[in-house]
mmCIF file of C-alpha atoms in Angstrom:
data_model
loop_
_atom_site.group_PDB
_atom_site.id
_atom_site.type_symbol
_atom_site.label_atom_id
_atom_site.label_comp_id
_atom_site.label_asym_id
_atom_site.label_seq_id
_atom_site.Cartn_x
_atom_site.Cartn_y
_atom_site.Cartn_z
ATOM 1 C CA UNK R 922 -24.748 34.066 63.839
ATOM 2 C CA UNK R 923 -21.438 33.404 65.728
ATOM 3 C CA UNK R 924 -18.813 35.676 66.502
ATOM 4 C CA UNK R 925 -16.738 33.527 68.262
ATOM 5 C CA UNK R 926 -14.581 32.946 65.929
ATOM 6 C CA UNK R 927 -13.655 36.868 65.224
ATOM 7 C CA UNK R 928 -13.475 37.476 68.631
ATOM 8 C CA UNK R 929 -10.751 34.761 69.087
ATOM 9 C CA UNK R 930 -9.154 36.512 66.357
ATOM 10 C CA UNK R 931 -9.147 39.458 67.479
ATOM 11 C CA UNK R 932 -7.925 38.603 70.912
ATOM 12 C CA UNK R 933 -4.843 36.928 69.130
ATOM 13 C CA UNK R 934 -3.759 40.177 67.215
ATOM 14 C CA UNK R 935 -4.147 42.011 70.053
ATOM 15 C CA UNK R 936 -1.655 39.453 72.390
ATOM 16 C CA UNK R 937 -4.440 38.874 74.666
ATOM 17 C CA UNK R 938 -5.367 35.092 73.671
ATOM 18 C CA UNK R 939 -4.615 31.851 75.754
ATOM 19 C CA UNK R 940 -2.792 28.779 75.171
ATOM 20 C CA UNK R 941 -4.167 25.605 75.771
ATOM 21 C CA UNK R 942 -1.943 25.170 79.361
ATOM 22 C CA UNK R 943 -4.000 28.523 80.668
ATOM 23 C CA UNK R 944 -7.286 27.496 79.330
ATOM 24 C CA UNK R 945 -7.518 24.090 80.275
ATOM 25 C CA UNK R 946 -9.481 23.612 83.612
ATOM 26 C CA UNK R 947 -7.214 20.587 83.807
ATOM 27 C CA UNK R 948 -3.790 19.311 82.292
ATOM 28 C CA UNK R 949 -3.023 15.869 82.522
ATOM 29 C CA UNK R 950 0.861 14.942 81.843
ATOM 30 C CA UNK R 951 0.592 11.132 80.597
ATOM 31 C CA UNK R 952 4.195 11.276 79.633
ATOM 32 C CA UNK R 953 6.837 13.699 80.236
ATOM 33 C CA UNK R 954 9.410 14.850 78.237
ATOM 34 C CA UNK R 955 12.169 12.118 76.879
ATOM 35 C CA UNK R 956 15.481 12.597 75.302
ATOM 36 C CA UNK R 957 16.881 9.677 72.506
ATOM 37 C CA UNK R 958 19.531 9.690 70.135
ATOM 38 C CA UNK R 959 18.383 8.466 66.296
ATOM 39 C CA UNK R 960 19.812 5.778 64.629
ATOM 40 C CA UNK R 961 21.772 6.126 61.658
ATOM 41 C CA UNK R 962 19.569 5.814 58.204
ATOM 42 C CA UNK R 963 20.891 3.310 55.774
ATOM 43 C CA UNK R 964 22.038 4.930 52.358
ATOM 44 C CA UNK R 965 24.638 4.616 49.384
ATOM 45 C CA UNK R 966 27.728 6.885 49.254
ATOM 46 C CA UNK R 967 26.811 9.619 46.864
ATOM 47 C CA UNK R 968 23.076 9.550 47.669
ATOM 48 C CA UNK R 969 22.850 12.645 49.680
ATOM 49 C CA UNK R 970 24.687 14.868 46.742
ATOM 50 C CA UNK R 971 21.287 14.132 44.860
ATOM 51 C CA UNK R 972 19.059 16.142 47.106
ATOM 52 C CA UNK R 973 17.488 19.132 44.973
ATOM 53 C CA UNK R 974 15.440 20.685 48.511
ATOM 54 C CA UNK R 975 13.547 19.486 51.151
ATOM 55 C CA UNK R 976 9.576 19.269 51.481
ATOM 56 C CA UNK R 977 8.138 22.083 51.901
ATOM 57 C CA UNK R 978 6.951 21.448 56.001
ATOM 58 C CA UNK R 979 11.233 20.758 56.738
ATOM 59 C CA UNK R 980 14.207 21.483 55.961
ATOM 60 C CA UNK R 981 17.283 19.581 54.116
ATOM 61 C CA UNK R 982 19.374 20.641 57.589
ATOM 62 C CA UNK R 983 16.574 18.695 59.962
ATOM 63 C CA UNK R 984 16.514 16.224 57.347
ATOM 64 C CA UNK R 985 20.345 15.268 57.641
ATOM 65 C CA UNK R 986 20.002 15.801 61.682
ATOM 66 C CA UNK R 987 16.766 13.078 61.212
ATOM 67 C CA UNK R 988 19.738 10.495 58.933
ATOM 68 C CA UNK R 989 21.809 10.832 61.564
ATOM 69 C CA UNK R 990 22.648 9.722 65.267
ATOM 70 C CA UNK R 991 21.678 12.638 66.395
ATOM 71 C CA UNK R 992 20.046 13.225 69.872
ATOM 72 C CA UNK R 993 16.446 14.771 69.752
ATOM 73 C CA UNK R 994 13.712 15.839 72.690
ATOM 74 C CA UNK R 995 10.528 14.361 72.673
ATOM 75 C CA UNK R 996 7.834 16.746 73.659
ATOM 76 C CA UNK R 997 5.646 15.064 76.663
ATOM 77 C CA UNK R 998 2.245 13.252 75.748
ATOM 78 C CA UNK R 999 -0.279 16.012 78.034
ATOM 79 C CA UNK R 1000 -4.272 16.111 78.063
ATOM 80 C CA UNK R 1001 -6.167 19.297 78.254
ATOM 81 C CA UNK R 1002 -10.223 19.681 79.682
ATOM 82 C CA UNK R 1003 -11.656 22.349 78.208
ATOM 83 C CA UNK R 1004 -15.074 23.036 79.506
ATOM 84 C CA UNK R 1005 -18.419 25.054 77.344
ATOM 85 C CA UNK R 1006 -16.464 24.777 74.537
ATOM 86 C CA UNK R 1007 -17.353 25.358 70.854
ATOM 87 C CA UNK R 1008 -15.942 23.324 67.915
ATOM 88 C CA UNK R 1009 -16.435 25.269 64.890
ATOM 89 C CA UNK R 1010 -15.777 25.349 61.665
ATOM 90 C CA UNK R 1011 -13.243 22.256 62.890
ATOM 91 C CA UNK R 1012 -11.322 24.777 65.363
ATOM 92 C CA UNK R 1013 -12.120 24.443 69.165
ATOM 93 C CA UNK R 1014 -12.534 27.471 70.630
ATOM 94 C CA UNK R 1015 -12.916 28.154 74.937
ATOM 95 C CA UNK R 1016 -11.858 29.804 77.445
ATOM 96 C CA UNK R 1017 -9.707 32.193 75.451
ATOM 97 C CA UNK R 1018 -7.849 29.607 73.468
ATOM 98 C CA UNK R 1019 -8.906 28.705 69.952
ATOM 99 C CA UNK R 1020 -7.283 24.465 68.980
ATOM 100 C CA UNK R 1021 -7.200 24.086 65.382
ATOM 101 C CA UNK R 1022 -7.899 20.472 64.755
ATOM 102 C CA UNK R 1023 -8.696 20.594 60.398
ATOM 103 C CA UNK R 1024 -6.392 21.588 57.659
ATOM 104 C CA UNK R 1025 -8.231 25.479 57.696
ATOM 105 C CA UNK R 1026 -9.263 28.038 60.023
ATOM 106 C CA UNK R 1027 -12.638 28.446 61.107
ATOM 107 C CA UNK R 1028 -14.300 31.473 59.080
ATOM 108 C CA UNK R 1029 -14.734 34.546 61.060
ATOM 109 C CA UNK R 1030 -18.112 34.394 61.507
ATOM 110 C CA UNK R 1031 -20.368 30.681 61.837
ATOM 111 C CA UNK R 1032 -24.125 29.784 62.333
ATOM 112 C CA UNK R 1033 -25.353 29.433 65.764
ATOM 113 C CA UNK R 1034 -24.585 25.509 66.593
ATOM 114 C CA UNK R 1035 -28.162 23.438 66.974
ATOM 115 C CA UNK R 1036 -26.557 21.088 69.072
ATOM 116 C CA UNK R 1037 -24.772 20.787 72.767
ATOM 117 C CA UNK R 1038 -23.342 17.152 73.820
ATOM 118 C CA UNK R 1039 -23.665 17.226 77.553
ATOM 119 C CA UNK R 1040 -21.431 13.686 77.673
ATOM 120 C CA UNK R 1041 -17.602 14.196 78.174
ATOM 121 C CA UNK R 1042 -16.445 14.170 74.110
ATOM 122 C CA UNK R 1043 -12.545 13.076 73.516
ATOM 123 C CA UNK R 1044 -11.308 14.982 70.842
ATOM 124 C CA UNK R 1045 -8.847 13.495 67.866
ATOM 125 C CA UNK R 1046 -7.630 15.428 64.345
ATOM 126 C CA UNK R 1047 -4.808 18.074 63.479
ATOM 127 C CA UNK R 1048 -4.377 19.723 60.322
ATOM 128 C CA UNK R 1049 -1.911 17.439 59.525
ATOM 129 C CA UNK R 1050 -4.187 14.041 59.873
ATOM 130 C CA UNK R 1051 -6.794 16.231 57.807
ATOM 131 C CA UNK R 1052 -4.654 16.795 55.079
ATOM 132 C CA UNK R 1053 -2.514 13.605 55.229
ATOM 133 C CA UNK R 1054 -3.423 9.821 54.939
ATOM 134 C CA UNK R 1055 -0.580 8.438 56.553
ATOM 135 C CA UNK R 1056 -1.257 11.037 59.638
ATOM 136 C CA UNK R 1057 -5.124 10.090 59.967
ATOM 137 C CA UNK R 1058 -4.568 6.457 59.938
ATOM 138 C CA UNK R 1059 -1.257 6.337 61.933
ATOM 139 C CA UNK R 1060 -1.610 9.127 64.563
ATOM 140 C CA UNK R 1061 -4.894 9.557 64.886
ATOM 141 C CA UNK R 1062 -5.680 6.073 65.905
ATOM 142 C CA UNK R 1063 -2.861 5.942 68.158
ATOM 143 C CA UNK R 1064 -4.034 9.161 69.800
ATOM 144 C CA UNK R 1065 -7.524 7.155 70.106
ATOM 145 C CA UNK R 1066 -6.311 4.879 71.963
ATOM 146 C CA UNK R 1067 -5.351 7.416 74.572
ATOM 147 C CA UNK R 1068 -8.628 9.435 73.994
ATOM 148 C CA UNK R 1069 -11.129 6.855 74.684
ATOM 149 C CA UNK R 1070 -10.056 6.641 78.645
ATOM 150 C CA UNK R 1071 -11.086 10.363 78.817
ATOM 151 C CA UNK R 1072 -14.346 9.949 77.185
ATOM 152 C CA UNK R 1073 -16.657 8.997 73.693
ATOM 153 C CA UNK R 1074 -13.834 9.616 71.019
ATOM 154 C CA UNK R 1075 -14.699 12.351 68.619
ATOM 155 C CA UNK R 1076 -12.676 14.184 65.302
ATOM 156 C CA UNK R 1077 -13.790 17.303 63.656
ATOM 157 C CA UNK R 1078 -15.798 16.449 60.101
ATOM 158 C CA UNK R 1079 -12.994 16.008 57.762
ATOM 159 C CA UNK R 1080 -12.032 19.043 55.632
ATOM 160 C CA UNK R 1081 -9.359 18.708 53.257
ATOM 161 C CA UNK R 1082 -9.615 14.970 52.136
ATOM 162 C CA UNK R 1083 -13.224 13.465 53.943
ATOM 163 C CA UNK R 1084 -12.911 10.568 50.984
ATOM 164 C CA UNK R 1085 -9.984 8.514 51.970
ATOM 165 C CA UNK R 1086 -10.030 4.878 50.708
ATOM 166 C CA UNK R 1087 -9.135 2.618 53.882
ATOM 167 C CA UNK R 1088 -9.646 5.017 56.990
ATOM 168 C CA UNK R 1089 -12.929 3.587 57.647
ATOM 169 C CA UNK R 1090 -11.705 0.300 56.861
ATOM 170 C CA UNK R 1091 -9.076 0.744 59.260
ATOM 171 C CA UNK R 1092 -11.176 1.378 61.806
ATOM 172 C CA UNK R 1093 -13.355 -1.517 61.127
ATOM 173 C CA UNK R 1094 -10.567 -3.690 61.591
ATOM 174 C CA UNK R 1095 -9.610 -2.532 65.290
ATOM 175 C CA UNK R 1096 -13.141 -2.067 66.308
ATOM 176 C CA UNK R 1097 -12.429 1.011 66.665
ATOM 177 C CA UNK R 1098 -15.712 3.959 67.082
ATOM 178 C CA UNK R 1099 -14.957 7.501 66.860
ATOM 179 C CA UNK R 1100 -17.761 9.534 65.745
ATOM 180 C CA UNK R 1101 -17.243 12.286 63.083
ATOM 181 C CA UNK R 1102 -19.514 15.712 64.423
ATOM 182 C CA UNK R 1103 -19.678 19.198 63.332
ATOM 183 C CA UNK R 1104 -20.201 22.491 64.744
ATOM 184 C CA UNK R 1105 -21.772 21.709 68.323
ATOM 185 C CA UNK R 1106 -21.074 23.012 71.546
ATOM 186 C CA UNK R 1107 -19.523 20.743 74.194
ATOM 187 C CA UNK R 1108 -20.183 20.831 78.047
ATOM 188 C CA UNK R 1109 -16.420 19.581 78.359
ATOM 189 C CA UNK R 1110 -13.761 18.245 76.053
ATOM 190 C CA UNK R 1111 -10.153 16.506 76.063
ATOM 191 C CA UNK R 1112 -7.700 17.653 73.311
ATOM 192 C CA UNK R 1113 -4.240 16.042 73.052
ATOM 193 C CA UNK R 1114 -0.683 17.001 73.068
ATOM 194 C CA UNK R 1115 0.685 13.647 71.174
ATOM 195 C CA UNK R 1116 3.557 13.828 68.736
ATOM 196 C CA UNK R 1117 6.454 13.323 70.874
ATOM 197 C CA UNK R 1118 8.092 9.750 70.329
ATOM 198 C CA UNK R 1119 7.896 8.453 73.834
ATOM 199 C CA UNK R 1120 7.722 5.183 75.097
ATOM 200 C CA UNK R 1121 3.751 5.867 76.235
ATOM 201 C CA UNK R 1122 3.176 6.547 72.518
ATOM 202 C CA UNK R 1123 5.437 3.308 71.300
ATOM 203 C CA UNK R 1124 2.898 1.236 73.942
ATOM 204 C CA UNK R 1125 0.029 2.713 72.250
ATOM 205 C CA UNK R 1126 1.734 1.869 68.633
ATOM 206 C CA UNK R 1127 2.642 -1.711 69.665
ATOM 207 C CA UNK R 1128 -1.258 -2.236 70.504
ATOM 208 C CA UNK R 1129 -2.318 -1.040 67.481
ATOM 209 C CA UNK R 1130 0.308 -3.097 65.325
ATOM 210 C CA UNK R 1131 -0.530 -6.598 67.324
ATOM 211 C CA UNK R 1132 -4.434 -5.812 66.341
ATOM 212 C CA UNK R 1133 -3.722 -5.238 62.789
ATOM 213 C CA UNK R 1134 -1.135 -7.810 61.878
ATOM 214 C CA UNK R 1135 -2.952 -11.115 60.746
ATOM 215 C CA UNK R 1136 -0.725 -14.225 62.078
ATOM 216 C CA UNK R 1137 -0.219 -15.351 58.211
ATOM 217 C CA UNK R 1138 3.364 -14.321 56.603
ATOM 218 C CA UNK R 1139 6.477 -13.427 57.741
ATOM 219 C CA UNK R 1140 9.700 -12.663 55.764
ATOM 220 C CA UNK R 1141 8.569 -11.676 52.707
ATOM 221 C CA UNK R 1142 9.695 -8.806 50.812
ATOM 222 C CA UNK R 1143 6.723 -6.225 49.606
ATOM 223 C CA UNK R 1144 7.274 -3.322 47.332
ATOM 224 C CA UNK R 1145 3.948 -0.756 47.632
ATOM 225 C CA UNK R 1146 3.018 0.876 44.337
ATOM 226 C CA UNK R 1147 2.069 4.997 44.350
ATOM 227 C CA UNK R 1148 0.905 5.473 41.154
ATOM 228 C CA UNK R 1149 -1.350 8.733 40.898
ATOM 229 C CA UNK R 1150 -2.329 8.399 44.175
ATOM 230 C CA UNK R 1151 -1.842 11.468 46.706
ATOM 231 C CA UNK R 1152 0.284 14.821 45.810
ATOM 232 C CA UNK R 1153 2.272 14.911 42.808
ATOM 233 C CA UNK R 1154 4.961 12.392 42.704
ATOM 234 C CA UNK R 1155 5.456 10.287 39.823
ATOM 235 C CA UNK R 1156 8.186 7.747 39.513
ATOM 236 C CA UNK R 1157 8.857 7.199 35.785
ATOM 237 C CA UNK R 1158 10.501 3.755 36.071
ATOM 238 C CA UNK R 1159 7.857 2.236 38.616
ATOM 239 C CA UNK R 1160 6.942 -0.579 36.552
ATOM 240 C CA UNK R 1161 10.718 -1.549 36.244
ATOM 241 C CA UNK R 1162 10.982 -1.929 39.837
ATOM 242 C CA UNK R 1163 7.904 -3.508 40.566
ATOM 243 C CA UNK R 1164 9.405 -6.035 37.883
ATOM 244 C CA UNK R 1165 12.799 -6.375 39.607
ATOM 245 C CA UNK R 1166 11.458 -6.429 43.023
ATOM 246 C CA UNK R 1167 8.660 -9.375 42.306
ATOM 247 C CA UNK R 1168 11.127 -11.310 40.390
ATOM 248 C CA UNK R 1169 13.000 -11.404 43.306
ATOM 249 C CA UNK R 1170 10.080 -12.880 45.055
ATOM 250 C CA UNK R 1171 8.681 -9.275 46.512
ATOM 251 C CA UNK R 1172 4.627 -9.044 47.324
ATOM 252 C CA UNK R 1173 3.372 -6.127 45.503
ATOM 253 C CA UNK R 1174 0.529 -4.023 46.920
ATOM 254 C CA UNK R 1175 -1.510 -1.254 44.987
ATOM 255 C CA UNK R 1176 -3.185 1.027 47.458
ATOM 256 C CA UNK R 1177 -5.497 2.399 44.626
ATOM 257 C CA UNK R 1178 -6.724 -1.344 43.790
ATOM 258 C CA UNK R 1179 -6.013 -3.417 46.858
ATOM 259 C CA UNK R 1180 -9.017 -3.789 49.839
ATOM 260 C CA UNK R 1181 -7.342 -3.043 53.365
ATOM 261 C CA UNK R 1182 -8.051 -7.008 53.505
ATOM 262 C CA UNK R 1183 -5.421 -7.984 51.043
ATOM 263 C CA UNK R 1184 -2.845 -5.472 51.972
ATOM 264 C CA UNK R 1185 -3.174 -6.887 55.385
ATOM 265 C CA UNK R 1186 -2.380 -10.158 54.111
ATOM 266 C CA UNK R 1187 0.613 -9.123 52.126
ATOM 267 C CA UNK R 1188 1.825 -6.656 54.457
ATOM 268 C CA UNK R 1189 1.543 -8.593 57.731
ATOM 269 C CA UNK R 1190 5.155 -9.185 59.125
ATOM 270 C CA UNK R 1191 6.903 -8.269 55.918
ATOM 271 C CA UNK R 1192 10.434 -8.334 56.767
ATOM 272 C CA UNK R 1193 11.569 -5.363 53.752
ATOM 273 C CA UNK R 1194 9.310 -2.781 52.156
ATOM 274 C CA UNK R 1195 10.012 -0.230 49.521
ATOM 275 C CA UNK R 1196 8.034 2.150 48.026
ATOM 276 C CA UNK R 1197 8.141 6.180 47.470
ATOM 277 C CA UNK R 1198 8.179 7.959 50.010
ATOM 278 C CA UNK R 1199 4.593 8.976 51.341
ATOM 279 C CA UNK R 1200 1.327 8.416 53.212
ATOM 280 C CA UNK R 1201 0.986 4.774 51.626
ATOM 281 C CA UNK R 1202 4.458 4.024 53.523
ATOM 282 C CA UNK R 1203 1.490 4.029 56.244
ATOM 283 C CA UNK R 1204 0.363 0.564 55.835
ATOM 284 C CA UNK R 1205 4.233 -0.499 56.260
ATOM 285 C CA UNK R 1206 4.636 0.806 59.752
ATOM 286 C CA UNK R 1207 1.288 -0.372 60.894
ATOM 287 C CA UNK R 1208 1.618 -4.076 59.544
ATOM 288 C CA UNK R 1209 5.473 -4.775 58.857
ATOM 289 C CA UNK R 1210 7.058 -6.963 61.162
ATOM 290 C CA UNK R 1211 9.032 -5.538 64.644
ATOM 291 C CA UNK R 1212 12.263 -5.798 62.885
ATOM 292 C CA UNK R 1213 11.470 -4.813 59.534
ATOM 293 C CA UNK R 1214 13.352 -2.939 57.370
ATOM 294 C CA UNK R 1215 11.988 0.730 55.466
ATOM 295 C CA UNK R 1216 13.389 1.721 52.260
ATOM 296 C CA UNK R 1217 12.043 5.188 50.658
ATOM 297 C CA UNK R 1218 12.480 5.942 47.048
ATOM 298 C CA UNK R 1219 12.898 9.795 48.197
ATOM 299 C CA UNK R 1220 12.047 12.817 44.976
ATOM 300 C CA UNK R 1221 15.529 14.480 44.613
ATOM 301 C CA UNK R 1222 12.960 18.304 45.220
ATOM 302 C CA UNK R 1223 10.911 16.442 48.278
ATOM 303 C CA UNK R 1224 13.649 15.397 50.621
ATOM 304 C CA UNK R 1225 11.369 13.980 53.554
ATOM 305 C CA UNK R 1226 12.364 11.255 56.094
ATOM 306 C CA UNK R 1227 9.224 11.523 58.209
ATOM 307 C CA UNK R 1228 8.802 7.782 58.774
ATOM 308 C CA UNK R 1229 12.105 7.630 60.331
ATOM 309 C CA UNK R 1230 10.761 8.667 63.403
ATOM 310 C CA UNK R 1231 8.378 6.143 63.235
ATOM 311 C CA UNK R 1232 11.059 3.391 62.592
ATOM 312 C CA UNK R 1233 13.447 4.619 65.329
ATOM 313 C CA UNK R 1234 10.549 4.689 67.403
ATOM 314 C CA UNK R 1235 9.646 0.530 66.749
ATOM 315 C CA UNK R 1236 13.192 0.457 66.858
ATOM 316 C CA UNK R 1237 12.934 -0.747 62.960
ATOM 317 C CA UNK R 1238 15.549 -0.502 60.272
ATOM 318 C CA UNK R 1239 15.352 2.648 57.872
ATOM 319 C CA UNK R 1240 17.085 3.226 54.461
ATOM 320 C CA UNK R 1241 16.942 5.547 51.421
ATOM 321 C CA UNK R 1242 17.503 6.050 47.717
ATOM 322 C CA UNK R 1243 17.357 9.135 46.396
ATOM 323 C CA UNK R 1244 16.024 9.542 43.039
ATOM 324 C CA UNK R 1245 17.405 11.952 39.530
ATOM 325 C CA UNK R 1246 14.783 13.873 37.961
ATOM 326 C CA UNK R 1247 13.006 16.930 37.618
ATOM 327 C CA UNK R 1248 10.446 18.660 39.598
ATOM 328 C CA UNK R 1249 7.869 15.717 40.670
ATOM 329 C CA UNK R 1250 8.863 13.327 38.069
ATOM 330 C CA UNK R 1251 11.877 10.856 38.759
ATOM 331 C CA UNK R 1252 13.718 8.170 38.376
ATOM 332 C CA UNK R 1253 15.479 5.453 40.245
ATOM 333 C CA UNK R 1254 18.296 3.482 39.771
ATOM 334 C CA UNK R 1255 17.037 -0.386 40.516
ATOM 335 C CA UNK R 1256 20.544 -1.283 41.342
ATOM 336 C CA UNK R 1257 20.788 1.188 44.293
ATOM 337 C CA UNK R 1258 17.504 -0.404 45.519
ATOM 338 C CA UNK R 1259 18.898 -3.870 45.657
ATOM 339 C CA UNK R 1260 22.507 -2.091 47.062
ATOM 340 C CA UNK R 1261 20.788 -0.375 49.584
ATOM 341 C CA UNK R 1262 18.767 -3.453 50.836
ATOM 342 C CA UNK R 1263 22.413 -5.359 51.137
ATOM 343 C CA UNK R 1264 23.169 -2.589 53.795
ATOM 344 C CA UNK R 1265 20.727 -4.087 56.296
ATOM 345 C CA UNK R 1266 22.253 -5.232 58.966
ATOM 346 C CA UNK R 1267 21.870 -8.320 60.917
ATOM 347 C CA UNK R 1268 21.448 -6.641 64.855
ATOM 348 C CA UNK R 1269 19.492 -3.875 65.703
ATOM 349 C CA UNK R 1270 19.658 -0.436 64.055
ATOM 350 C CA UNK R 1271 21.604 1.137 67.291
ATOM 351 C CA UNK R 1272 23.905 -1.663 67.588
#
């Protein structure tokens, strides 16, 4: 058996664990720290008087800070080598520090690992790509792209959600390899520091857009369904905006039917895209065109504007409605939708 684990554990109630700075045999800055200012969301009069809370990982006050022009810091992009390290149980553990890279710790104790990969491994995965599409498919790739000049591009086995439709389609279509191991010991590893919105990640982003986007389309409207996909969020009057939206000449994509094929081909350069706000928003940033425009049906008890730090970061337009209901059933009023999209405005969204 392995105690590694509890011993980590241990060390960390008793103050005497490492970060990853002290641990690392080597920190590479690839970025360093940037300051922006956000541009301002697009929403009706009214709308944010509708808000019931925020999701639970924010807060309604970051939330209206995130609407807003407000400045914000963007953490640097660094790279840690960790050598005779242990992944276990999805948590790196060495030199003192223990990296949790799935959505759960490691147990206290593990089996001995049977295997030790002598080859430098790069590591990709946090416990937010484990438990969220939009994070594995968006982040995680991007972070990839990074990863594979330190060495062969590795994640943690997947924990929380290992049954994803489209990840491995995704990575299919950029040709991407990034092999999926489990508890093994590693002669040396590089783990990422790579949330902040800095130009070296909007580089990274751009590549993976222009290898996604097909050349067909451009200008078209797409609304993307939810259904019963993902957490709890069911918009009551769906159907009525689907209707609205495609008689108004709007694409419509299903992520629970559609292949990754045919959402590329509706999706690719799509000039406006609405749909509620969550992980299937994903295939919008990835495919929608440089200037396109983001509208979220938000769920009045979910207040979230996570993509917007995606669109400010593409420099892309980003709106809201927020919806009336109950809990994680809502409704939308169709005539905001179509108000809100009139709010788009002809320059850039910092002009």
């Amino acid at each position: 058996m392995s105690f590694v684990p509890l011993t980590h554990r241990v060390k960390r109630i008793a103050g005497r664990s490492r970060g990853l700075a002290e641990a690392a045999a080597e920190v590479v800055v690839l970025a360093p720290s940037e300051v922006s200012r956000r541009s301002r969301a697009l929403y009706l009069p009214g709308q944010l008087d509708r808000i019931v809370a925020a999701q639970a990982d924010t807060s309604i006050a970051y939330e209206l800070l995130r609407i807003d022009c407000s400045e914000v810091v963007h953490d640097p992009t660094l790279a840690f080598r960790l050598v005779d390290a242990q992944l276990l149980g999805g948590t790196l553990f060495a030199a003192g520090t223990m990296h949790q890279m799935v959505g759960r710790h490691s147990p206290r104790i593990r089996g001995r690992t049977q295997q030790r990969i002598e080859d430098t491994v790069a590591l990709v995965g946090t416990p937010v790509s484990d438990l969220y599409f939009g994070h594995r498919v968006v982040d995680d790739n991007v972070t990839a792209l990074m990863a594979a000049e330190f060495g062969l591009v590795c994640r943690p086995k997947a924990v929380q959600r290992p049954d994803w439709p489209h990840v491995r389609a995704y990575g299919q279509a950029l040709g991407a390899t990034c092999h999926e191991i489990g508890d093994v010991d590693l002669a040396e590893a590089w783990v990422f520091q790579d949330h902040g919105m800095t130009d070296h990640r909007r580089q990274r982003m751009k590549r993976l857009r222009d290898s996604l986007r097909l050349d067909t389309g451009g200008g078209q409207g797409v609304v993307i369904t939810r259904g019963s996909s993902g957490q709890a969020r069911r918009l009551r009057n769906e159907g009525e905006m689907v209707d609205m939206l495609s008689a108004k000449g709007f694409e419509v994509v299903d992520p629970q039917r559609d292949n990754l094929g045919a959402i590329r081909q509706k999706l690719s350069n799509a000039s406006t895209v609405v749909g509620v706000e969550g992980s299937a928003l994903a295939h919008a940033l990835l495919l929608g065109a440089d200037d396109m425009m983001l509208l979220t049906i938000q769920p009045p008890s979910r207040f979230n504007n996570l993509w917007k730090d995606f669109t400010d970061l593409m420099g892309m337009h980003y709106g809201f409605v927020v919806a009336e209901g109950q809990g994680e059933d809502f409704t939308v009023d169709c005539d905001d939708i179509l108000r809100t999209l009139d709010l788009r405005p002809v320059t850039s969204p910092w002009a």
